Short mmCIF file of C-alpha atoms in Angstrom, two decimals:
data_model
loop_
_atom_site.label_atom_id
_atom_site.label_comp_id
_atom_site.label_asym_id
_atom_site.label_seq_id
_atom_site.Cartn_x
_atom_site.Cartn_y
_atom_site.Cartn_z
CA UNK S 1 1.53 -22.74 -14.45
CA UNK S 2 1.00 -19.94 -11.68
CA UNK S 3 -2.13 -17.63 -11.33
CA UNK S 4 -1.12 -13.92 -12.27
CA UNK S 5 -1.69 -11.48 -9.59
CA UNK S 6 -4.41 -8.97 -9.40
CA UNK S 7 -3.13 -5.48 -9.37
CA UNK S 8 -2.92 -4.55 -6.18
CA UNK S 9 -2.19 -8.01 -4.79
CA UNK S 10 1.25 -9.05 -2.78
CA UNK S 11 3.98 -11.63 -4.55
CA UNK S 12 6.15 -12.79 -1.74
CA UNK S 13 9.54 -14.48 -3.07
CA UNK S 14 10.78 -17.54 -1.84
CA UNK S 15 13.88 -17.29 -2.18
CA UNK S 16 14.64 -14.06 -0.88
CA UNK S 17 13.21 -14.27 2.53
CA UNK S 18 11.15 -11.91 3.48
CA UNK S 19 10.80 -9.72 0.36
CA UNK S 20 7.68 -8.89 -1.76
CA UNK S 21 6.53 -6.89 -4.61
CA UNK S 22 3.33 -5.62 -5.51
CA UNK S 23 2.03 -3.88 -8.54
CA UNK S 24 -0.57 -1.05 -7.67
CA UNK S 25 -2.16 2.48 -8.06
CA UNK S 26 -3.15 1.63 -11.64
CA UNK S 27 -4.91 5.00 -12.85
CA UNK S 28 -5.22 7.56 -15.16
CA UNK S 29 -2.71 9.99 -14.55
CA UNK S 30 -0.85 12.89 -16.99
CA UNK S 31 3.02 12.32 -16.49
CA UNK S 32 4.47 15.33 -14.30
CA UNK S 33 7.10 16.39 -16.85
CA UNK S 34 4.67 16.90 -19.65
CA UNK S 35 3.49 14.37 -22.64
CA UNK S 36 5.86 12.47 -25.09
CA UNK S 37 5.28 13.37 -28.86
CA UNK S 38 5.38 10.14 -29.79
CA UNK S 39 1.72 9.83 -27.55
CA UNK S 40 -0.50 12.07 -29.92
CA UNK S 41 -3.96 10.33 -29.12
CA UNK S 42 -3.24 8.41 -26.61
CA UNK S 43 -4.08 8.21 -22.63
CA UNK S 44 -2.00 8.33 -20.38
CA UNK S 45 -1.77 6.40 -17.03
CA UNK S 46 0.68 5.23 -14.11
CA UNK S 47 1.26 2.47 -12.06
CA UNK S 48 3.57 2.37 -9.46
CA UNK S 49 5.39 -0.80 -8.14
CA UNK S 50 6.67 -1.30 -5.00
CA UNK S 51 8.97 -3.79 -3.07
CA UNK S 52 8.66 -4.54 0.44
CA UNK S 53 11.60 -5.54 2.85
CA UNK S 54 9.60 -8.20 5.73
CA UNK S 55 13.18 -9.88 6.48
CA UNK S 56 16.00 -9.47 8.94
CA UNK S 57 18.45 -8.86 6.30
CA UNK S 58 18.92 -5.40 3.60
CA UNK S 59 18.60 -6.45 -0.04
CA UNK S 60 19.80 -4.28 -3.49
CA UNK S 61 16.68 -3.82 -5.72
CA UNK S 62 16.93 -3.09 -9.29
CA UNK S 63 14.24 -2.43 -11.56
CA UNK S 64 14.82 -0.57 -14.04
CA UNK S 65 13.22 0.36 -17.60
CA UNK S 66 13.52 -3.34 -19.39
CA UNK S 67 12.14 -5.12 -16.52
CA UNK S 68 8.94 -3.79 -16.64
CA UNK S 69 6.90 -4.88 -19.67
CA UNK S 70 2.91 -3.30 -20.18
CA UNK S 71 0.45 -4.95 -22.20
CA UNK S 72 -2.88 -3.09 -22.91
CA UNK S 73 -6.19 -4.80 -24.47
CA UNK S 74 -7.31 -7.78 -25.13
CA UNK S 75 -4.80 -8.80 -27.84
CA UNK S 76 -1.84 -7.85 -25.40
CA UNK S 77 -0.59 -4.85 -27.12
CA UNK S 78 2.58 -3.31 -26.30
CA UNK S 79 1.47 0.74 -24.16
CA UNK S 80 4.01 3.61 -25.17
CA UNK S 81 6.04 3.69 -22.36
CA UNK S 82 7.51 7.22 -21.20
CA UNK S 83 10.78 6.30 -20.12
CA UNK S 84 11.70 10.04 -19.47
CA UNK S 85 8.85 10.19 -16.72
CA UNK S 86 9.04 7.44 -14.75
CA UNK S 87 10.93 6.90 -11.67
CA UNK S 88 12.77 3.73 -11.53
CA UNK S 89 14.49 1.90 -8.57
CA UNK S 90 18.19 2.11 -9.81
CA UNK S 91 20.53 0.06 -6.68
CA UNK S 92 18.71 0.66 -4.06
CA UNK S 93 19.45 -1.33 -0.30
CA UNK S 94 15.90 -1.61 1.28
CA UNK S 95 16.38 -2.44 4.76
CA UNK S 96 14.17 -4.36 6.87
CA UNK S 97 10.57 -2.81 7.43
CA UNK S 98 11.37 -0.77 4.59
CA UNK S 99 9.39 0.32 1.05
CA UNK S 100 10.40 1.35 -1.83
CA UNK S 101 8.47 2.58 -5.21
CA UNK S 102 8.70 2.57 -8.62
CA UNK S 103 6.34 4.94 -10.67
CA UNK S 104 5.77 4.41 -14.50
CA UNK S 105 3.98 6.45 -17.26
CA UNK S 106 2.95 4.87 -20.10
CA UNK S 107 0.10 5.54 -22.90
CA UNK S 108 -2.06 3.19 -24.61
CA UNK S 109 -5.64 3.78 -26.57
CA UNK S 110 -8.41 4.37 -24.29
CA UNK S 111 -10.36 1.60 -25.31
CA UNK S 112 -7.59 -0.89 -24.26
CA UNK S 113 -7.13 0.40 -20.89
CA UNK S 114 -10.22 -1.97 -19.00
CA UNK S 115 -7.19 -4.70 -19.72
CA UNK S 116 -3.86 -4.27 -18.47
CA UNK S 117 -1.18 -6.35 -17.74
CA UNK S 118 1.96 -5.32 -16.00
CA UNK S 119 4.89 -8.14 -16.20
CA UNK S 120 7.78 -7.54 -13.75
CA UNK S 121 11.07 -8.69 -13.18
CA UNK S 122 13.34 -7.86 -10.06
CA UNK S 123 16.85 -8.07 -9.95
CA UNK S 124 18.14 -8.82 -6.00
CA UNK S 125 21.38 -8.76 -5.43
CA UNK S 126 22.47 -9.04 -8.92
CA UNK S 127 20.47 -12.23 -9.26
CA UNK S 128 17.54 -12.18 -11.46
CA UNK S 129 13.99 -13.32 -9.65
CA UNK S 130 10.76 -15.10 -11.79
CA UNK S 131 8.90 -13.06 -13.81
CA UNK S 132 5.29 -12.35 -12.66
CA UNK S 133 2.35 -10.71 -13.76
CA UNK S 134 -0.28 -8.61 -12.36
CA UNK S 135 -3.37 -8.23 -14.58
CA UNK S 136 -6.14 -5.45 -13.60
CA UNK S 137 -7.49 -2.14 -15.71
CA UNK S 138 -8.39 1.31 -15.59
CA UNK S 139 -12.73 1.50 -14.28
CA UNK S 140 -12.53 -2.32 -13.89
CA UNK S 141 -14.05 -1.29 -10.85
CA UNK S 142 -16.61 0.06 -12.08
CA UNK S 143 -18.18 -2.24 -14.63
CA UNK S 144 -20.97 -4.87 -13.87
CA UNK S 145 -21.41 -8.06 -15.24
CA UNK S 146 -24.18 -6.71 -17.71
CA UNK S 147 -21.44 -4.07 -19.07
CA UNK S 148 -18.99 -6.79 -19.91
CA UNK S 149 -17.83 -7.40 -23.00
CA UNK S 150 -19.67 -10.38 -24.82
CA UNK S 151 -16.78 -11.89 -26.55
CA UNK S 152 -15.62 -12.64 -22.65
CA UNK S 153 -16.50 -16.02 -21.16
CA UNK S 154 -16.67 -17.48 -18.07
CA UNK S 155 -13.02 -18.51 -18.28
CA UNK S 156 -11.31 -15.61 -19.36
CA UNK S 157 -8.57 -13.73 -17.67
CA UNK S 158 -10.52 -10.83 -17.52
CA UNK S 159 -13.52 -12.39 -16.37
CA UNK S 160 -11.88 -13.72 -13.64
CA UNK S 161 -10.70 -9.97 -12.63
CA UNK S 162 -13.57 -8.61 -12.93
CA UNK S 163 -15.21 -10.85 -10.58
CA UNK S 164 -12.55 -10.80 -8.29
CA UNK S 165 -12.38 -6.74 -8.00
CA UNK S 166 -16.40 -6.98 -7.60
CA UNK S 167 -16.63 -8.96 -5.11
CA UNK S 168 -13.87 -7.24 -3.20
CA UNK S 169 -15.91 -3.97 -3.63
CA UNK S 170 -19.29 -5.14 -2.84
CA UNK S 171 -20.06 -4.63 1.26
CA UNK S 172 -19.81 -7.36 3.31
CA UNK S 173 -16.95 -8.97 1.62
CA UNK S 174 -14.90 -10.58 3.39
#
């Protein structure tokens, strides 16, 4: 069994040389071409994931809507995702020393946004990679370990992320 990624954190894939993903920029964020209908009461946010050429060799990237799966809360809800804003990576060669983004809107209660998980999928070169998950939240930052939730244990998923992001934030760090 792996460890999922914290947002933000690099996935390097071993058998593409070279090549990595990351899953970052998790925020609250209103979607540039205006708000679905079908997300009356709910709050939107993005996340952008991007893919990262370190090789010697170009790769095609495809991720498109399907390979991206968002869970919200503690139960792993499905968010309303807003397939008409978001920017997906649709065939794209990314050459050595080379980026390139994806950026997805999606909607969820507000209550369920200190816990998301974003699940993604890459297809290289028509071949399918692992699945792999980054788990973070919207003002995880932000919240001590006297604001966290009480039904959370030392064990827990987001537990673990909150500790994590805390002690990346606190100075002297390393």
């Amino acid at each position: 069994m792996y460890e999922p990624n914290v947002v933000g954190d690099w996935h390097e894939y071993d058998e593409h040389a070279g090549l990595r993903v990351r899953v970052h920029r998790l925020e609250a964020a209103e979607p540039p071409r205006g708000r679905d209908d079908a997300a009356v009461g709910l709050t939107y946010f993005s996340v952008r994931v991007t893919v990262e050429n370190r090789g010697a060799r170009h790769y095609g990237i495809h991720l498109e809507d399907g390979q991206i799966d968002v869970r919200v809360g503690p139960d792993g809800e499905a968010a309303f995702m807003d397939w008409r804003n978001s920017q997906f990576i649709e065939g794209f060669d990314v050459y050595p020393l080379r980026r390139v983004t994806a950026v997805l809107y999606a909607a969820a209660p507000e209550a369920a946004l200190t816990h998301v998980d974003v699940q993604v999928q890459l297809r290289v070169e028509e071949e399918w990679t692992d699945r792999r998950l980054w788990a973070g939240g919207i003002g995880v930052q932000e919240t001590s370990a006297a604001a966290a939730p009480t039904g959370s244990h030392q064990g827990s998923l987001a537990h673990q992320v909150s500790a994590f992001l805390r002690d990346q934030t606190e100075p002297g760090s390393a």
